[in-house]
Short mmCIF file of C-alpha atoms and ligand atoms in Angstrom, two decimals:
data_model
loop_
_atom_site.label_atom_id
_atom_site.label_comp_id
_atom_site.label_asym_id
_atom_site.label_seq_id
_atom_site.Cartn_x
_atom_site.Cartn_y
_atom_site.Cartn_z
CA MET A 9 0.00 0.00 0.00
CA SER A 10 1.34 3.37 -0.84
CA THR A 11 1.21 6.24 1.60
CA TRP A 12 -0.80 8.49 -0.70
CA ALA A 13 -3.85 7.92 -2.84
CA GLY A 14 -3.79 9.27 -6.39
CA VAL A 15 -3.78 13.06 -6.69
CA ALA A 16 -7.34 13.22 -8.07
CA ASP A 17 -8.64 11.03 -5.23
CA ILE A 18 -6.93 13.07 -2.53
CA ALA A 19 -8.43 16.25 -3.96
CA SER A 20 -11.93 14.81 -4.21
CA ASP A 21 -11.75 13.62 -0.59
CA VAL A 22 -10.80 17.14 0.48
CA GLN A 23 -13.55 18.67 -1.65
CA ALA A 24 -16.07 16.29 -0.07
CA GLY A 25 -14.87 17.07 3.44
CA LYS A 26 -13.66 13.47 3.92
CA ALA A 27 -10.05 14.53 4.29
CA SER A 28 -8.60 17.71 5.72
CA ALA A 29 -5.92 19.72 3.95
CA THR A 30 -4.38 20.46 7.34
CA GLU A 31 -3.98 16.76 8.11
CA LEU A 32 -2.51 16.12 4.66
CA VAL A 33 0.04 18.89 5.05
CA LYS A 34 0.94 17.70 8.56
CA LYS A 35 1.36 14.18 7.26
CA SER A 36 3.73 15.33 4.54
CA LEU A 37 5.73 17.49 6.98
CA THR A 38 6.02 14.57 9.41
CA LEU A 39 7.25 12.23 6.68
CA ILE A 40 9.81 14.83 5.59
CA LYS A 41 11.15 14.89 9.17
CA GLU A 42 11.09 11.11 9.55
CA LYS A 43 12.98 10.50 6.34
CA SER A 44 15.43 13.38 6.62
CA GLU A 45 18.44 11.04 6.47
CA PHE A 46 17.96 10.87 2.67
CA GLN A 47 18.46 14.64 2.45
CA ALA A 48 15.93 15.14 -0.30
CA ILE A 49 14.68 18.40 1.18
CA ILE A 50 16.45 21.74 1.66
CA GLY A 51 13.71 23.33 3.74
CA THR A 52 9.99 23.37 4.37
CA THR A 53 7.41 26.11 3.95
CA GLU A 54 5.66 24.88 7.10
CA ALA A 55 4.03 28.07 8.37
CA ARG A 56 2.67 29.17 5.01
CA ALA A 57 1.62 25.63 4.06
CA LEU A 58 -0.38 25.21 7.28
CA ALA A 59 -2.00 28.62 6.86
CA ARG A 60 -3.02 27.77 3.30
CA ALA A 61 -4.31 24.37 4.41
CA SER A 62 -6.52 25.90 7.05
CA GLU A 63 -7.85 28.38 4.49
CA ILE A 64 -8.70 25.50 2.16
CA ASP A 65 -10.39 23.57 4.96
CA SER A 66 -12.55 26.56 5.80
CA GLN A 67 -13.45 27.03 2.13
CA VAL A 68 -14.74 23.45 2.09
CA GLN A 69 -16.63 24.04 5.33
CA SER A 70 -18.36 27.05 3.83
CA GLY A 71 -19.41 25.06 0.79
CA LYS A 72 -16.80 26.34 -1.67
CA ASN A 73 -14.71 24.17 -3.99
CA PRO A 74 -11.01 24.95 -3.49
CA GLY A 75 -10.10 23.48 -6.89
CA ARG A 76 -8.98 20.40 -8.76
CA LEU A 77 -5.96 19.89 -6.48
CA ALA A 78 -7.73 20.81 -3.25
CA GLY A 79 -5.41 20.27 -0.30
CA VAL A 80 -2.84 18.21 -2.22
CA PRO A 81 0.65 18.79 -0.77
CA PHE A 82 3.57 19.01 -3.18
CA ILE A 83 7.31 19.62 -3.16
CA ALA A 84 9.04 22.05 -5.53
CA LYS A 85 12.63 21.86 -6.67
CA ASP A 86 14.38 24.80 -5.06
CA ASN A 87 14.81 26.64 -8.36
CA PHE A 88 11.08 27.51 -8.42
CA LEU A 89 10.37 30.90 -6.89
CA THR A 90 8.00 30.33 -3.98
CA PHE A 91 6.69 32.28 -1.02
CA GLY A 92 7.13 30.87 2.48
CA SER A 93 10.77 29.87 2.09
CA GLU A 94 14.02 30.95 0.53
CA THR A 95 14.68 30.06 -3.10
CA THR A 96 18.35 29.16 -3.45
CA ALA A 97 18.72 26.84 -6.46
CA ALA A 98 21.02 25.02 -3.98
CA SER A 99 23.71 27.62 -4.62
CA ASN A 100 25.66 29.63 -2.04
CA ILE A 101 25.27 32.80 -4.08
CA LEU A 102 21.47 32.71 -3.64
CA LYS A 103 21.24 31.55 -0.02
CA GLY A 104 18.90 33.90 1.82
CA PHE A 105 17.00 34.91 -1.32
CA GLU A 106 13.31 35.61 -0.69
CA ALA A 107 11.35 35.52 -3.94
CA PRO A 108 9.48 38.77 -4.68
CA TYR A 109 6.91 36.82 -6.73
CA GLN A 110 6.01 33.18 -7.35
CA ALA A 111 6.62 31.08 -10.46
CA THR A 112 3.63 30.87 -12.78
CA VAL A 113 3.58 27.10 -12.23
CA ILE A 114 3.27 27.60 -8.47
CA LYS A 115 0.52 30.20 -8.91
CA ARG A 116 -1.46 27.87 -11.17
CA LEU A 117 -1.14 24.99 -8.72
CA GLU A 118 -2.18 27.20 -5.81
CA LYS A 119 -5.17 28.48 -7.73
CA GLU A 120 -6.40 24.88 -7.88
CA GLY A 121 -5.84 24.33 -4.17
CA ALA A 122 -2.47 22.55 -4.14
CA ILE A 123 -0.09 23.36 -1.28
CA CYS A 124 3.68 23.63 -1.58
CA VAL A 125 5.14 22.13 1.60
CA ALA A 126 8.86 22.02 0.92
CA LYS A 127 11.75 22.78 -1.44
CA ALA A 128 13.78 19.93 -2.83
CA ASN A 129 17.53 19.60 -3.25
CA LEU A 130 19.18 19.85 -6.66
CA ASP A 131 22.55 20.29 -8.27
CA ALA A 132 23.27 24.00 -7.84
CA PHE A 133 21.52 25.94 -10.64
CA ALA A 134 20.38 22.53 -11.99
CA HIS A 135 23.89 21.84 -13.31
CA GLY A 136 24.45 18.15 -12.90
CA SER A 137 23.16 14.60 -12.93
CA SER A 138 23.52 13.43 -9.35
CA THR A 139 22.79 16.28 -6.84
CA GLU A 140 26.47 16.08 -5.89
CA ASN A 141 26.86 19.64 -7.19
CA SER A 142 24.43 20.95 -4.56
CA ASP A 143 26.01 23.53 -2.23
CA TYR A 144 24.03 21.93 0.63
CA PHE A 145 24.42 18.14 0.53
CA THR A 146 24.03 15.10 -1.71
CA THR A 147 20.62 13.45 -1.71
CA LYS A 148 20.66 9.69 -1.23
CA ASN A 149 18.88 7.25 -3.50
CA PRO A 150 15.84 5.78 -1.68
CA HIS A 151 16.60 2.34 -3.15
CA ASP A 152 20.22 2.31 -1.97
CA LYS A 153 21.65 5.00 0.26
CA THR A 154 25.14 4.61 -1.17
CA LYS A 155 23.91 5.61 -4.64
CA VAL A 156 23.00 8.97 -6.16
CA PRO A 157 19.34 9.76 -6.88
CA GLY A 158 20.25 11.23 -10.28
CA GLY A 159 19.96 14.91 -11.03
CA SER A 160 19.56 17.65 -11.23
CA SER A 161 16.02 17.19 -9.80
CA GLY A 162 17.35 14.47 -7.48
CA GLY A 163 15.66 15.83 -4.37
CA SER A 164 12.27 15.94 -6.11
CA ALA A 165 12.63 12.39 -7.46
CA ALA A 166 13.84 10.99 -4.13
CA ALA A 167 10.96 12.78 -2.37
CA ILE A 168 8.42 10.98 -4.55
CA ALA A 169 10.14 7.61 -4.23
CA LEU A 170 10.13 8.17 -0.44
CA GLU A 171 6.45 9.17 -0.66
CA LEU A 172 7.03 12.47 1.13
CA ALA A 173 4.26 14.06 -0.94
CA PRO A 174 1.91 13.01 -3.76
CA PHE A 175 3.83 14.91 -6.44
CA ALA A 176 6.84 17.14 -7.00
CA LEU A 177 8.07 19.66 -9.52
CA GLY A 178 11.34 19.57 -11.39
CA THR A 179 13.03 21.22 -14.33
CA ASP A 180 14.48 19.43 -17.33
CA THR A 181 17.09 21.22 -19.42
CA GLY A 182 18.98 18.16 -20.57
CA GLY A 183 17.29 15.33 -18.70
CA SER A 184 16.99 16.58 -15.14
CA ILE A 185 13.46 15.31 -14.61
CA ARG A 186 13.81 12.05 -16.53
CA LEU A 187 17.20 10.91 -15.26
CA PRO A 188 16.38 11.12 -11.54
CA ALA A 189 12.94 9.62 -12.23
CA SER A 190 14.73 6.68 -13.84
CA PHE A 191 17.24 6.30 -10.99
CA CYS A 192 14.51 6.54 -8.33
CA GLY A 193 11.88 4.36 -10.01
CA ILE A 194 9.14 6.96 -10.50
CA VAL A 195 7.41 8.84 -13.34
CA GLY A 196 9.10 12.01 -14.65
CA TYR A 197 7.53 14.15 -17.36
CA LYS A 198 9.26 16.72 -19.57
CA PRO A 199 6.63 18.61 -21.57
CA THR A 200 6.97 20.08 -25.07
CA TYR A 201 9.19 23.16 -24.85
CA GLY A 202 7.03 26.14 -23.98
CA LEU A 203 3.98 24.20 -22.85
CA VAL A 204 4.83 25.00 -19.24
CA SER A 205 5.87 28.54 -18.39
CA ARG A 206 9.44 29.24 -17.30
CA SER A 207 8.43 32.43 -15.52
CA GLY A 208 9.70 32.50 -11.95
CA ILE A 209 12.13 29.63 -12.37
CA VAL A 210 15.86 30.20 -11.92
CA ALA A 211 17.04 30.18 -15.53
CA MET A 212 19.59 27.64 -16.67
CA ALA A 213 19.60 27.33 -20.49
CA SER A 214 16.48 29.18 -21.58
CA SER A 215 16.04 27.51 -24.99
CA CYS A 216 15.98 24.07 -23.33
CA ASP A 217 14.49 24.63 -19.84
CA ALA A 218 11.26 22.69 -19.35
CA PRO A 219 9.50 22.55 -15.96
CA GLY A 220 7.38 19.46 -15.29
CA PRO A 221 5.95 17.01 -12.76
CA LEU A 222 7.46 14.01 -10.98
CA ALA A 223 4.89 11.59 -9.61
CA ALA A 224 4.05 8.04 -8.65
CA SER A 225 1.86 7.44 -11.70
CA VAL A 226 1.24 8.73 -15.21
CA SER A 227 -2.28 9.85 -14.31
CA ASP A 228 -0.96 11.98 -11.44
CA ALA A 229 1.65 13.55 -13.74
CA ALA A 230 -1.03 14.17 -16.39
CA LEU A 231 -3.35 15.91 -13.93
CA VAL A 232 -0.56 18.17 -12.69
CA LEU A 233 0.42 18.97 -16.28
CA ASP A 234 -3.18 19.78 -17.07
CA VAL A 235 -3.18 22.38 -14.29
CA ILE A 236 0.17 24.02 -15.13
CA ALA A 237 0.17 23.85 -18.97
CA GLY A 238 -0.61 26.65 -21.39
CA ARG A 239 0.40 30.08 -22.55
CA ASP A 240 1.60 32.59 -20.00
CA GLU A 241 2.02 36.25 -20.78
CA LEU A 242 5.10 36.31 -18.53
CA ASP A 243 6.94 33.84 -20.79
CA SER A 244 7.08 34.86 -24.44
CA THR A 245 8.17 31.36 -25.51
CA SER A 246 5.14 29.70 -23.92
CA ILE A 247 2.57 28.01 -26.16
CA ASP A 248 -1.14 27.22 -26.10
CA ARG A 249 -2.39 23.97 -24.64
CA GLN A 250 -3.67 21.25 -26.93
CA GLY A 251 -6.79 19.82 -25.37
CA GLN A 252 -7.13 17.98 -22.11
CA TYR A 253 -4.02 16.21 -20.82
CA THR A 254 -6.00 14.03 -18.46
CA GLU A 255 -7.68 12.21 -21.34
CA LEU A 256 -5.52 9.12 -21.29
CA THR A 257 -7.37 7.16 -23.95
CA GLY A 258 -6.19 5.56 -27.16
CA GLY A 259 -2.97 4.26 -25.58
CA LEU A 260 -1.01 1.48 -27.12
CA LYS A 261 -2.84 -0.68 -29.64
CA GLY A 262 -1.78 -0.09 -33.23
CA LYS A 263 0.68 2.65 -32.25
CA THR A 264 4.05 2.49 -33.97
CA ILE A 265 6.98 2.77 -31.62
CA GLY A 266 10.46 3.34 -33.01
CA VAL A 267 13.14 1.75 -30.89
CA ILE A 268 16.65 3.16 -30.98
CA GLU A 269 19.29 0.46 -31.25
CA MET A 270 21.07 -0.04 -27.92
CA ASP A 271 24.83 -0.19 -28.42
CA GLU A 272 27.58 -1.31 -26.05
CA HIS A 273 27.40 1.98 -24.13
CA ILE A 274 24.18 0.80 -22.53
CA SER A 275 24.93 -1.51 -19.62
CA GLY A 276 23.73 -5.10 -19.79
CA ASP A 277 21.21 -4.88 -16.95
CA VAL A 278 19.54 -1.83 -18.48
CA ARG A 279 19.41 -3.46 -21.91
CA GLN A 280 17.77 -6.52 -20.43
CA VAL A 281 15.01 -4.59 -18.68
CA ILE A 282 14.37 -2.36 -21.70
CA ASP A 283 14.30 -5.27 -24.16
CA ALA A 284 11.79 -7.05 -21.95
CA SER A 285 9.64 -3.90 -21.67
CA ILE A 286 9.58 -3.34 -25.41
CA GLU A 287 8.52 -6.93 -25.86
CA LYS A 288 5.65 -6.39 -23.43
CA LEU A 289 4.53 -3.30 -25.33
CA ALA A 290 4.60 -5.28 -28.58
CA LYS A 291 2.58 -8.08 -26.99
CA ALA A 292 0.00 -5.53 -25.90
CA GLY A 293 -0.49 -4.43 -29.48
CA ALA A 294 2.14 -1.79 -30.27
CA VAL A 295 3.97 -2.05 -33.58
CA VAL A 296 7.68 -1.96 -32.82
CA LYS A 297 10.19 -0.81 -35.42
CA PRO A 298 13.94 -0.30 -35.17
CA ILE A 299 14.99 3.26 -36.02
CA LYS A 300 18.13 5.35 -36.41
CA LEU A 301 18.72 8.93 -35.40
CA PRO A 302 22.13 9.51 -36.99
CA VAL A 303 22.59 13.17 -36.06
CA ASN A 304 21.55 12.46 -32.49
CA ASP A 305 25.09 11.11 -31.99
CA TYR A 306 26.12 14.78 -31.88
CA ALA A 307 23.38 15.79 -29.46
CA LEU A 308 25.53 15.71 -26.35
CA ALA A 309 28.32 17.83 -27.86
CA THR A 310 25.74 20.24 -29.26
CA TYR A 311 23.95 20.48 -25.93
CA TYR A 312 27.10 21.25 -23.98
CA ILE A 313 27.90 24.15 -26.32
CA ILE A 314 24.45 25.70 -26.47
CA GLN A 315 23.65 25.07 -22.83
CA THR A 316 26.91 26.52 -21.49
CA ALA A 317 26.51 29.55 -23.77
CA GLU A 318 23.08 30.23 -22.33
CA VAL A 319 24.21 29.47 -18.78
CA SER A 320 27.05 31.99 -19.04
CA SER A 321 24.55 34.62 -20.06
CA ASN A 322 21.87 33.70 -17.51
CA LEU A 323 24.34 33.60 -14.62
CA SER A 324 25.68 37.07 -15.38
CA ARG A 325 22.88 38.53 -13.25
CA TYR A 326 24.55 37.26 -10.06
CA ASP A 327 26.82 40.24 -9.70
CA GLY A 328 27.06 40.63 -5.95
CA GLN A 329 24.60 43.53 -6.17
CA ARG A 330 21.12 42.26 -6.77
CA TYR A 331 21.12 38.92 -4.96
CA PRO A 332 22.03 38.11 -1.37
CA TYR A 333 25.66 37.13 -1.49
CA SER A 334 27.97 40.10 -1.79
CA TYR A 335 31.64 40.09 -0.84
CA PRO A 336 31.75 42.38 2.20
CA ASP A 337 35.26 43.86 2.09
CA ALA A 338 35.57 44.89 -1.53
CA LYS A 339 37.62 48.00 -2.23
CA ASP A 340 35.74 48.87 -5.42
CA LEU A 341 32.88 47.72 -7.64
CA ASP A 342 35.14 45.57 -9.77
CA GLU A 343 36.21 43.64 -6.74
CA VAL A 344 32.56 43.19 -5.66
CA TYR A 345 31.88 41.47 -8.98
CA LYS A 346 34.99 39.34 -8.96
CA LYS A 347 35.00 38.25 -5.34
CA SER A 348 31.24 37.74 -5.03
CA ARG A 349 31.20 35.50 -8.09
CA SER A 350 34.46 33.69 -7.25
CA ILE A 351 33.25 32.86 -3.75
CA GLY A 352 29.52 32.52 -4.45
CA PHE A 353 29.59 30.18 -7.41
CA GLY A 354 30.61 26.54 -7.12
CA ALA A 355 33.10 24.81 -9.41
CA GLU A 356 30.48 23.54 -11.87
CA ALA A 357 28.84 26.93 -12.42
CA LYS A 358 32.28 28.46 -13.00
CA ARG A 359 33.20 25.71 -15.45
CA ARG A 360 30.04 26.38 -17.44
CA ILE A 361 30.49 30.16 -17.36
CA ILE A 362 34.02 29.77 -18.71
CA LEU A 363 33.01 27.25 -21.40
CA GLY A 364 29.98 29.29 -22.42
CA THR A 365 31.91 32.55 -22.57
CA PHE A 366 34.53 30.79 -24.69
CA VAL A 367 32.08 29.39 -27.26
CA LEU A 368 30.44 32.82 -27.58
CA SER A 369 33.65 34.82 -27.82
CA SER A 370 34.66 36.48 -31.04
CA GLY A 371 36.78 34.16 -33.15
CA TYR A 372 35.20 31.06 -31.64
CA TYR A 373 31.54 31.94 -32.03
CA GLU A 374 31.42 30.68 -35.63
CA ALA A 375 33.47 27.57 -34.88
CA TYR A 376 31.42 26.46 -31.88
CA TYR A 377 28.19 28.26 -31.09
CA GLN A 378 27.04 28.83 -34.64
CA LYS A 379 27.97 25.31 -35.68
CA ALA A 380 26.12 23.90 -32.70
CA GLN A 381 23.01 25.82 -33.76
CA LEU A 382 23.28 24.27 -37.24
CA VAL A 383 23.64 20.79 -35.79
CA ARG A 384 20.68 21.52 -33.54
CA SER A 385 18.54 22.14 -36.64
CA LYS A 386 19.74 18.87 -38.10
CA ILE A 387 18.84 17.03 -34.91
CA ILE A 388 15.35 18.54 -35.14
CA ASN A 389 15.16 17.30 -38.76
CA ASP A 390 16.34 13.86 -37.68
CA TYR A 391 13.42 13.56 -35.29
CA GLU A 392 10.99 15.00 -37.84
CA LYS A 393 11.99 12.31 -40.31
CA VAL A 394 11.63 9.56 -37.74
CA PHE A 395 8.22 10.85 -36.68
CA ASN A 396 7.06 10.53 -40.29
CA GLU A 397 7.51 6.80 -39.84
CA VAL A 398 6.61 6.18 -36.22
CA ASP A 399 4.24 7.68 -33.64
CA PHE A 400 6.65 7.48 -30.71
CA VAL A 401 10.26 6.73 -29.95
CA ALA A 402 11.35 4.46 -27.09
CA GLY A 403 14.61 3.54 -25.40
CA PRO A 404 16.31 3.65 -22.02
CA THR A 405 16.35 6.95 -20.12
CA ALA A 406 19.89 6.34 -18.91
CA ALA A 407 22.71 4.01 -19.92
CA THR A 408 23.11 2.72 -16.36
CA THR A 409 21.24 2.44 -13.10
CA ALA A 410 22.08 4.81 -10.21
CA PHE A 411 25.83 5.00 -9.63
CA PRO A 412 27.65 5.20 -6.27
CA ILE A 413 27.94 8.60 -4.59
CA GLY A 414 31.44 9.94 -5.24
CA GLU A 415 32.19 7.57 -8.12
CA VAL A 416 32.05 10.01 -11.01
CA GLN A 417 34.75 12.63 -10.44
CA ASP A 418 35.47 13.65 -14.01
CA PRO A 419 33.00 16.34 -15.15
CA LEU A 420 33.08 15.05 -18.73
CA GLN A 421 32.11 11.60 -17.56
CA MET A 422 29.23 13.17 -15.61
CA TYR A 423 28.09 14.97 -18.78
CA LEU A 424 27.90 11.59 -20.53
CA THR A 425 25.02 10.50 -18.28
CA ASP A 426 22.80 12.85 -20.31
CA VAL A 427 23.54 11.24 -23.65
CA LEU A 428 20.07 9.71 -24.03
CA THR A 429 18.03 12.63 -22.75
CA VAL A 430 19.44 15.85 -24.28
CA GLY A 431 18.03 15.19 -27.77
CA ALA A 432 14.49 15.85 -26.55
CA ASN A 433 15.56 19.21 -25.09
CA LEU A 434 17.39 20.34 -28.22
CA ALA A 435 14.37 19.42 -30.33
CA GLY A 436 11.81 20.67 -27.79
CA LEU A 437 10.05 17.32 -27.71
CA PRO A 438 7.84 15.95 -24.94
CA ALA A 439 9.44 12.96 -23.17
CA ILE A 440 8.70 10.79 -20.20
CA SER A 441 10.60 8.35 -18.03
CA LEU A 442 8.57 5.43 -16.71
CA PRO A 443 9.62 2.74 -14.24
CA ALA A 444 10.35 -0.31 -16.41
CA GLY A 445 11.67 -2.75 -13.83
CA LYS A 446 14.71 -3.34 -11.66
CA ASN A 447 18.12 -4.93 -12.09
CA ASP A 448 19.34 -7.80 -9.89
CA ALA A 449 20.59 -5.35 -7.28
CA GLY A 450 17.08 -3.90 -6.96
CA LEU A 451 17.92 -0.62 -8.72
CA PRO A 452 15.22 0.85 -10.97
CA VAL A 453 15.54 1.17 -14.74
CA GLY A 454 13.58 3.83 -16.63
CA LEU A 455 11.97 3.50 -20.04
CA GLN A 456 12.00 6.75 -22.00
CA LEU A 457 9.22 7.54 -24.46
CA LEU A 458 9.28 10.53 -26.81
CA ALA A 459 6.66 12.09 -29.08
CA PRO A 460 6.54 14.90 -31.63
CA GLN A 461 6.17 18.47 -30.34
CA ARG A 462 2.73 19.25 -28.88
CA LYS A 463 1.76 15.57 -28.75
CA ASP A 464 1.86 15.61 -24.96
CA ARG A 465 -1.60 14.18 -24.58
CA GLU A 466 -0.86 11.29 -26.93
CA LEU A 467 2.43 10.63 -25.17
CA LEU A 468 0.78 10.55 -21.75
CA ALA A 469 -1.93 8.23 -23.06
CA LEU A 470 0.71 5.87 -24.44
CA ALA A 471 2.67 6.05 -21.21
CA SER A 472 -0.41 5.32 -19.15
CA ALA A 473 -1.14 2.19 -21.21
CA ALA A 474 2.55 1.20 -21.05
CA GLU A 475 2.55 1.69 -17.28
CA GLU A 476 -0.22 -0.88 -16.95
CA VAL A 477 1.57 -3.39 -19.14
CA LEU A 478 4.90 -2.91 -17.35
CA ALA A 479 3.49 -3.07 -13.82
N1 LIG B 29 22.64 16.90 -16.40
C1 LIG B 29 22.46 17.92 -17.40
C2 LIG B 29 23.39 19.05 -17.16
O1 LIG B 29 24.15 18.96 -16.26
C3 LIG B 29 21.05 18.36 -17.44
C4 LIG B 29 20.70 19.28 -16.36
C5 LIG B 29 19.25 19.70 -16.39
O2 LIG B 29 18.43 19.13 -17.13
N2 LIG B 29 18.93 20.70 -15.61
O3 LIG B 29 23.41 20.00 -17.85
#
């Protein structure tokens, strides 16, 4: 038995007065305390969460409907601007930052009665694949405390696997929702680029950043997406919604799924679980076809040029003036900039600022940044061609299961963990990681499914049918 009912059921119990939002929030806060050894959480929003819960309970008592997510507690990655707590993106340079406004996603969830109870750990500024780049601590994998939970939304994924709350929010710039979902054995959804507003989220690489839900089931993720999706005037790259994302019909039968060939880079245990899952999907009526995405071989290199370029620009705002950390003994403004950034940023942020500044600098811009943009277009074409032949693409989310904390020391090796996920970000595609099974050591393996842009509803419907078959 799981700790929480499905999100829709929790909300309808609250609406009907059968459950109290206050009790739900207290339950989540207690679990967060009880399971603190996993270090999934940076801090709670206890006072504000309890106040909101009591407001929702009194709305119910006076006959009002608090919304589709009435009283449902959730946990936000700490790069979402929220009231009731600091927003730090797990970086020293932002510690102490009180958001002046809330992210659009948070506002939309609150409008439907959901309650943010805590902020989850992440790699600082969402740079990483393991949460080891957090300036606070490394989150532990709920399935094996010696392993990483994946990243950068590792705290959010661990929180769901630990059942600290019914759902969590993450951001996916190169795989940061899907990879930790895979490592922690839960559902992680990266929407079509622009479907979910980036307003009020600490920017990483703006042309790739995609906020989305992490949950215990596809239907929970779909309901959360349904609440947060759609155009937002505060994000000029946001797009209109396409229908109802909770309509999970039409799933698997007769759908053509293109399967990317798994080469020797994918570890044996992952291959085994994925092969078995694909077979199950075929047995349930999907038409499985091998496919090739030739340009996708360059996706990782392309991503690490474009992403670092955008990171270097987005992180320029942390100048020791506008955000909390400022070097106190500077003799002039120049030294404020230099010292605040040198001390405030961690090694990974600095590495990306240097790389990104390099690929954008005159003389190298054409050789790196511009070329990467060209390859990005070719990657988009690659997927377009494939989607002329198949409805969906499937493969593993990650080449391995969760690795030991401290094992990956070389940053380039860490970047390689994103090799299967970055393509979706470069092409703006919707993608999901679903629990597909476990290896002999009991570590989860994630199945990744991708769809053409704006086919989020179809993808969720497929995933929901796949979830049933794989269970
Ligand atoms: N692991 C990737 C990186 O370090 C992706 C991060 C993300 O999606 N936020 O860039």
